[in-house]
PDB file of C-alpha atoms in Angstrom:
ATOM      1  CA  MET A   1      -3.760 -19.834 -14.154  1.00  0.00           C
ATOM      2  CA  THR A   2      -1.064 -21.254 -11.803  1.00  0.00           C
ATOM      3  CA  GLU A   3       1.770 -19.252 -12.008  1.00  0.00           C
ATOM      4  CA  SER A   4       5.392 -21.397 -12.429  1.00  0.00           C
ATOM      5  CA  MET A   5       8.273 -20.820 -10.924  1.00  0.00           C
ATOM      6  CA  PRO A   6      11.668 -20.331 -13.398  1.00  0.00           C
ATOM      7  CA  PRO A   7      13.777 -23.203 -13.640  1.00  0.00           C
ATOM      8  CA  GLY A   8      16.123 -24.140 -10.340  1.00  0.00           C
ATOM      9  CA  GLY A   9      13.697 -22.060  -8.115  1.00  0.00           C
ATOM     10  CA  ALA A  10      16.291 -18.826  -8.656  1.00  0.00           C
ATOM     11  CA  ALA A  11      12.711 -16.681  -8.518  1.00  0.00           C
ATOM     12  CA  LEU A  12      11.034 -16.685  -5.327  1.00  0.00           C
ATOM     13  CA  ASP A  13       6.967 -15.609  -4.907  1.00  0.00           C
ATOM     14  CA  ALA A  14       6.643 -13.086  -2.030  1.00  0.00           C
ATOM     15  CA  ASP A  15       5.140 -15.807   0.145  1.00  0.00           C
ATOM     16  CA  GLY A  16       8.254 -17.662  -0.666  1.00  0.00           C
ATOM     17  CA  LEU A  17      10.400 -14.386   0.211  1.00  0.00           C
ATOM     18  CA  MET A  18       8.661 -13.867   3.397  1.00  0.00           C
ATOM     19  CA  ARG A  19       9.140 -18.249   4.702  1.00  0.00           C
ATOM     20  CA  ARG A  20      12.743 -17.568   3.740  1.00  0.00           C
ATOM     21  CA  SER A  21      13.549 -14.709   6.056  1.00  0.00           C
ATOM     22  CA  GLY A  22      10.817 -15.793   9.008  1.00  0.00           C
ATOM     23  CA  CYS A  23       8.801 -12.698   8.580  1.00  0.00           C
ATOM     24  CA  PHE A  24       5.651 -15.148   7.782  1.00  0.00           C
ATOM     25  CA  GLU A  25       6.510 -17.141  10.892  1.00  0.00           C
ATOM     26  CA  ILE A  26       7.060 -13.713  13.054  1.00  0.00           C
ATOM     27  CA  ALA A  27       3.421 -12.946  11.698  1.00  0.00           C
ATOM     28  CA  ASN A  28       1.475 -16.121  12.921  1.00  0.00           C
ATOM     29  CA  THR A  29       3.111 -15.992  16.170  1.00  0.00           C
ATOM     30  CA  VAL A  30       1.853 -12.228  16.632  1.00  0.00           C
ATOM     31  CA  LEU A  31      -1.542 -13.062  15.661  1.00  0.00           C
ATOM     32  CA  ALA A  32      -1.523 -16.392  17.619  1.00  0.00           C
ATOM     33  CA  ARG A  33      -0.312 -14.675  20.686  1.00  0.00           C
ATOM     34  CA  LEU A  34      -3.322 -11.577  20.084  1.00  0.00           C
ATOM     35  CA  PRO A  35      -5.881 -11.823  22.778  1.00  0.00           C
ATOM     36  CA  GLU A  36      -9.602 -12.298  22.035  1.00  0.00           C
ATOM     37  CA  PRO A  37     -11.413 -10.069  20.948  1.00  0.00           C
ATOM     38  CA  LEU A  38      -8.504  -8.362  18.899  1.00  0.00           C
ATOM     39  CA  HIS A  39      -7.571 -11.953  17.565  1.00  0.00           C
ATOM     40  CA  ALA A  40     -10.750 -12.148  15.942  1.00  0.00           C
ATOM     41  CA  LEU A  41     -10.401  -8.591  15.094  1.00  0.00           C
ATOM     42  CA  ALA A  42      -7.019  -9.158  13.003  1.00  0.00           C
ATOM     43  CA  LEU A  43      -8.524 -12.217  11.045  1.00  0.00           C
ATOM     44  CA  LYS A  44     -11.272 -10.045   9.821  1.00  0.00           C
ATOM     45  CA  HIS A  45      -9.612  -7.584   8.838  1.00  0.00           C
ATOM     46  CA  ARG A  46      -5.813  -9.275   7.966  1.00  0.00           C
ATOM     47  CA  GLU A  47      -6.385  -7.534   4.485  1.00  0.00           C
ATOM     48  CA  LEU A  48      -6.507  -4.115   5.786  1.00  0.00           C
ATOM     49  CA  LEU A  49      -3.409  -4.645   8.419  1.00  0.00           C
ATOM     50  CA  LYS A  50      -1.465  -6.385   5.328  1.00  0.00           C
ATOM     51  CA  PHE A  51      -2.506  -3.274   2.752  1.00  0.00           C
ATOM     52  CA  ALA A  52      -1.430  -1.145   5.711  1.00  0.00           C
ATOM     53  CA  VAL A  53       1.942  -2.573   5.957  1.00  0.00           C
ATOM     54  CA  VAL A  54       2.208  -2.305   2.346  1.00  0.00           C
ATOM     55  CA  GLY A  55       1.477   1.557   2.583  1.00  0.00           C
ATOM     56  CA  GLY A  56       3.513   1.935   5.052  1.00  0.00           C
ATOM     57  CA  THR A  57       6.331   0.661   2.762  1.00  0.00           C
ATOM     58  CA  ALA A  58       5.291   2.594  -0.104  1.00  0.00           C
ATOM     59  CA  PHE A  59       5.185   5.351   2.154  1.00  0.00           C
ATOM     60  CA  LEU A  60       9.012   5.232   2.668  1.00  0.00           C
ATOM     61  CA  VAL A  61       9.519   5.036  -0.743  1.00  0.00           C
ATOM     62  CA  ASP A  62       7.187   7.820  -1.697  1.00  0.00           C
ATOM     63  CA  ASN A  63       9.280   9.769   1.180  1.00  0.00           C
ATOM     64  CA  THR A  64      12.631   8.953  -0.192  1.00  0.00           C
ATOM     65  CA  VAL A  65      11.454   9.760  -3.685  1.00  0.00           C
ATOM     66  CA  PHE A  66      10.271  12.446  -3.111  1.00  0.00           C
ATOM     67  CA  TYR A  67      12.577  14.583  -0.957  1.00  0.00           C
ATOM     68  CA  GLY A  68      15.500  12.987  -2.965  1.00  0.00           C
ATOM     69  CA  LEU A  69      14.109  14.980  -5.842  1.00  0.00           C
ATOM     70  CA  LYS A  70      12.943  17.700  -4.169  1.00  0.00           C
ATOM     71  CA  LEU A  71      15.920  18.940  -2.596  1.00  0.00           C
ATOM     72  CA  THR A  72      17.933  18.477  -5.484  1.00  0.00           C
ATOM     73  CA  ILE A  73      17.296  18.285  -9.098  1.00  0.00           C
ATOM     74  CA  LEU A  74      13.561  19.429  -8.663  1.00  0.00           C
ATOM     75  CA  GLU A  75      13.730  21.819  -6.068  1.00  0.00           C
ATOM     76  CA  PRO A  76      11.358  24.156  -8.156  1.00  0.00           C
ATOM     77  CA  LYS A  77       9.259  21.993  -8.942  1.00  0.00           C
ATOM     78  CA  PRO A  78       7.728  19.878  -5.686  1.00  0.00           C
ATOM     79  CA  VAL A  79       4.913  18.916  -7.305  1.00  0.00           C
ATOM     80  CA  THR A  80       6.580  17.270 -10.193  1.00  0.00           C
ATOM     81  CA  ALA A  81       8.758  15.548  -7.358  1.00  0.00           C
ATOM     82  CA  LYS A  82       5.521  14.448  -6.034  1.00  0.00           C
ATOM     83  CA  VAL A  83       4.326  13.125  -8.869  1.00  0.00           C
ATOM     84  CA  ILE A  84       7.429  11.002 -10.217  1.00  0.00           C
ATOM     85  CA  ALA A  85       7.850   9.905  -6.234  1.00  0.00           C
ATOM     86  CA  VAL A  86       4.098   8.636  -6.392  1.00  0.00           C
ATOM     87  CA  LEU A  87       4.624   6.864  -9.292  1.00  0.00           C
ATOM     88  CA  VAL A  88       7.446   4.889  -7.637  1.00  0.00           C
ATOM     89  CA  ALA A  89       5.735   4.204  -4.859  1.00  0.00           C
ATOM     90  CA  THR A  90       2.805   2.796  -7.080  1.00  0.00           C
ATOM     91  CA  ILE A  91       4.985  -0.066  -8.725  1.00  0.00           C
ATOM     92  CA  VAL A  92       6.111  -0.948  -5.129  1.00  0.00           C
ATOM     93  CA  SER A  93       2.390  -1.111  -3.866  1.00  0.00           C
ATOM     94  CA  TYR A  94       1.294  -3.417  -7.184  1.00  0.00           C
ATOM     95  CA  VAL A  95       3.612  -6.078  -6.553  1.00  0.00           C
ATOM     96  CA  LEU A  96       3.307  -5.842  -2.922  1.00  0.00           C
ATOM     97  CA  ASN A  97      -0.430  -5.803  -2.792  1.00  0.00           C
ATOM     98  CA  ARG A  98      -0.903  -8.495  -5.235  1.00  0.00           C
ATOM     99  CA  GLU A  99       1.821 -11.089  -3.744  1.00  0.00           C
ATOM    100  CA  TRP A 100       0.128 -10.513  -0.424  1.00  0.00           C
ATOM    101  CA  SER A 101      -2.233  -8.094   0.845  1.00  0.00           C
ATOM    102  CA  PHE A 102      -4.848  -9.564  -1.618  1.00  0.00           C
ATOM    103  CA  ARG A 103      -2.823 -13.013  -2.560  1.00  0.00           C
ATOM    104  CA  THR A 104      -5.918 -14.822  -2.354  1.00  0.00           C
ATOM    105  CA  ARG A 105      -8.118 -12.818  -4.345  1.00  0.00           C
ATOM    106  CA  GLY A 106      -8.110 -12.269  -8.121  1.00  0.00           C
ATOM    107  CA  GLY A 107     -10.687 -12.826 -10.979  1.00  0.00           C
ATOM    108  CA  ARG A 108      -9.233 -11.043 -13.853  1.00  0.00           C
ATOM    109  CA  GLU A 109      -6.688 -11.362 -16.312  1.00  0.00           C
ATOM    110  CA  ARG A 110      -3.081 -10.234 -15.434  1.00  0.00           C
ATOM    111  CA  HIS A 111      -3.223  -7.683 -17.920  1.00  0.00           C
ATOM    112  CA  HIS A 112      -6.677  -6.179 -17.099  1.00  0.00           C
ATOM    113  CA  GLU A 113      -5.763  -6.677 -13.488  1.00  0.00           C
ATOM    114  CA  ALA A 114      -2.551  -4.298 -13.970  1.00  0.00           C
ATOM    115  CA  ALA A 115      -4.384  -1.474 -16.112  1.00  0.00           C
ATOM    116  CA  LEU A 116      -7.105  -1.265 -13.622  1.00  0.00           C
ATOM    117  CA  PHE A 117      -4.654  -0.883 -10.586  1.00  0.00           C
ATOM    118  CA  PHE A 118      -2.660   1.840 -12.322  1.00  0.00           C
ATOM    119  CA  LEU A 119      -6.209   3.564 -13.049  1.00  0.00           C
ATOM    120  CA  ILE A 120      -6.992   3.649  -9.523  1.00  0.00           C
ATOM    121  CA  SER A 121      -3.345   4.561  -8.751  1.00  0.00           C
ATOM    122  CA  GLY A 122      -3.349   7.192 -11.126  1.00  0.00           C
ATOM    123  CA  VAL A 123      -6.723   8.476  -9.389  1.00  0.00           C
ATOM    124  CA  GLY A 124      -4.993   8.298  -5.879  1.00  0.00           C
ATOM    125  CA  LEU A 125      -1.903  10.236  -7.512  1.00  0.00           C
ATOM    126  CA  VAL A 126      -4.083  13.195  -8.164  1.00  0.00           C
ATOM    127  CA  LEU A 127      -5.831  12.691  -4.550  1.00  0.00           C
ATOM    128  CA  SER A 128      -2.470  12.630  -2.918  1.00  0.00           C
ATOM    129  CA  SER A 129      -1.066  15.770  -5.013  1.00  0.00           C
ATOM    130  CA  VAL A 130      -4.275  17.975  -4.545  1.00  0.00           C
ATOM    131  CA  PRO A 131      -3.436  18.938  -0.569  1.00  0.00           C
ATOM    132  CA  LEU A 132       0.334  19.471  -1.457  1.00  0.00           C
ATOM    133  CA  TRP A 133      -0.998  22.113  -4.845  1.00  0.00           C
ATOM    134  CA  ILE A 134      -3.672  23.822  -2.263  1.00  0.00           C
ATOM    135  CA  SER A 135      -1.248  24.175   0.520  1.00  0.00           C
ATOM    136  CA  ARG A 136       1.356  25.981  -2.227  1.00  0.00           C
ATOM    137  CA  TYR A 137      -0.546  27.532  -4.611  1.00  0.00           C
ATOM    138  CA  VAL A 138      -3.961  28.526  -2.659  1.00  0.00           C
ATOM    139  CA  PHE A 139      -2.636  29.314   0.619  1.00  0.00           C
ATOM    140  CA  LEU A 140       0.889  30.015  -0.718  1.00  0.00           C
ATOM    141  CA  LEU A 141       2.910  28.329   1.917  1.00  0.00           C
ATOM    142  CA  GLU A 142       5.936  28.822  -0.340  1.00  0.00           C
ATOM    143  CA  THR A 143       9.021  31.036   0.299  1.00  0.00           C
ATOM    144  CA  PRO A 144       9.287  34.088   0.181  1.00  0.00           C
ATOM    145  CA  ASP A 145       5.968  34.104   1.491  1.00  0.00           C
ATOM    146  CA  VAL A 146       6.550  32.258   4.720  1.00  0.00           C
ATOM    147  CA  SER A 147       9.870  30.564   6.153  1.00  0.00           C
ATOM    148  CA  LEU A 148      11.483  27.580   4.216  1.00  0.00           C
ATOM    149  CA  VAL A 149      10.766  25.765   8.078  1.00  0.00           C
ATOM    150  CA  THR A 150       6.825  26.670   7.689  1.00  0.00           C
ATOM    151  CA  GLN A 151       6.986  25.886   3.871  1.00  0.00           C
ATOM    152  CA  GLU A 152       8.548  22.276   4.553  1.00  0.00           C
ATOM    153  CA  ILE A 153       6.027  21.559   7.673  1.00  0.00           C
ATOM    154  CA  ALA A 154       3.445  22.579   5.004  1.00  0.00           C
ATOM    155  CA  ASP A 155       4.647  20.289   2.300  1.00  0.00           C
ATOM    156  CA  PHE A 156       4.901  17.312   4.851  1.00  0.00           C
ATOM    157  CA  MET A 157       1.518  17.741   6.214  1.00  0.00           C
ATOM    158  CA  SER A 158      -0.177  18.583   2.779  1.00  0.00           C
ATOM    159  CA  ALA A 159       1.719  16.035   0.621  1.00  0.00           C
ATOM    160  CA  GLN A 160       3.200  12.967   2.731  1.00  0.00           C
ATOM    161  CA  VAL A 161      -0.182  12.571   5.067  1.00  0.00           C
ATOM    162  CA  ILE A 162      -3.225  14.500   4.629  1.00  0.00           C
ATOM    163  CA  GLY A 163      -2.684  13.424   0.332  1.00  0.00           C
ATOM    164  CA  THR A 164      -1.230   9.646   1.604  1.00  0.00           C
ATOM    165  CA  LEU A 165      -4.536   9.145   3.655  1.00  0.00           C
ATOM    166  CA  ILE A 166      -6.710  10.290   1.548  1.00  0.00           C
ATOM    167  CA  ALA A 167      -5.418   8.117  -1.715  1.00  0.00           C
ATOM    168  CA  MET A 168      -5.081   5.096   1.009  1.00  0.00           C
ATOM    169  CA  VAL A 169      -8.410   4.966   1.837  1.00  0.00           C
ATOM    170  CA  PHE A 170      -9.526   5.696  -1.665  1.00  0.00           C
ATOM    171  CA  ARG A 171      -7.389   2.736  -3.039  1.00  0.00           C
ATOM    172  CA  PHE A 172      -8.368  -0.001  -0.530  1.00  0.00           C
ATOM    173  CA  TRP A 173     -11.519   0.288  -0.968  1.00  0.00           C
ATOM    174  CA  ALA A 174     -11.246   0.578  -4.985  1.00  0.00           C
ATOM    175  CA  PHE A 175      -8.637  -2.366  -5.349  1.00  0.00           C
ATOM    176  CA  ARG A 176     -11.151  -4.451  -3.577  1.00  0.00           C
ATOM    177  CA  LYS A 177     -13.802  -3.447  -5.654  1.00  0.00           C
ATOM    178  CA  TRP A 178     -12.804  -3.472  -8.987  1.00  0.00           C
ATOM    179  CA  VAL A 179      -9.031  -4.704  -9.061  1.00  0.00           C
ATOM    180  CA  PHE A 180      -9.290  -7.673  -7.060  1.00  0.00           C
ATOM    181  CA  PRO A 181     -13.182  -8.612  -6.851  1.00  0.00           C
ATOM    182  CA  ASP A 182     -13.164 -12.141  -6.218  1.00  0.00           C
ATOM    183  CA  GLU A 183     -11.985 -13.717  -2.796  1.00  0.00           C
ATOM    184  CA  GLU A 184     -10.881 -17.036  -2.601  1.00  0.00           C
ATOM    185  CA  VAL A 185      -9.560 -17.201  -6.322  1.00  0.00           C
ATOM    186  CA  HIS A 186      -6.167 -18.438  -5.057  1.00  0.00           C
ATOM    187  CA  PRO A 187      -6.624 -20.974  -2.122  1.00  0.00           C
ATOM    188  CA  GLY A 188      -3.522 -22.662  -2.421  1.00  0.00           C
ATOM    189  CA  ARG A 189      -1.849 -19.693  -1.414  1.00  0.00           C
ATOM    190  CA  VAL A 190      -0.434 -19.824   2.289  1.00  0.00           C
ATOM    191  CA  ARG A 191      -2.297 -17.534   4.378  1.00  0.00           C
ATOM    192  CA  LEU A 192      -2.203 -16.243   8.169  1.00  0.00           C
ATOM    193  CA  ALA A 193      -3.517 -19.028  10.306  1.00  0.00           C
ATOM    194  CA  PRO A 194      -5.438 -18.596  13.252  1.00  0.00           C
ATOM    195  CA  ALA A 195      -4.368 -19.334  16.683  1.00  0.00           C
ATOM    196  CA  PRO A 196      -4.972 -22.913  17.542  1.00  0.00           C
ATOM    197  CA  LYS A 197      -7.510 -23.831  20.233  1.00  0.00           C
ATOM    198  CA  PRO A 198      -6.975 -23.878  24.000  1.00  0.00           C
ATOM    199  CA  LYS A 199      -6.085 -27.044  25.489  1.00  0.00           C
ATOM    200  CA  ASP A 200      -9.232 -27.404  27.286  1.00  0.00           C
ATOM    201  CA  GLU A 201     -11.078 -26.757  24.426  1.00  0.00           C
ATOM    202  CA  ALA A 202      -9.151 -29.229  22.129  1.00  0.00           C
ATOM    203  CA  ALA A 203      -9.678 -31.823  24.811  1.00  0.00           C
TER     204      ALA A 203
END
């Protein structure tokens, strides 16, 4: 199904935003300048690389919301703060993954796709929150049992590093398998171009 743009071009899709900002050209230039076999490896795993970039963006959103809540209104409830942060980051992740990371994939109607995305992200939410729960309530790495510095380091490592990595690996596998199962469903969408052939080969 073809997605239409509002009259007058008031809204741009993700590809349009990338092209307008120059990000797409930068990505193509970087990719084209990669030496072999890095270039072939980048092309082969381009979805994973883009997913990692989206993951990094969601990670920043997650951290901002998590610490914004944990250090203010949800100071005594770090797990609740983490859940809210992951929910906000998940919304950002869905938009970027659908329109960029997996933009040539599809195979499902939009509402089914979104439902599966958020269902799988819900599992990821549990996976990302478990290490923090274990850190706080099994190992008791919280004040007054430990210092504030130790508590904050434990929170960061368990929630923002271990939990995030576990959830990210699970989501990448699950998104490709169930949410965006079919390749080249939207072949018209722009993809990163392969590097041009050397002049001697072209000749």
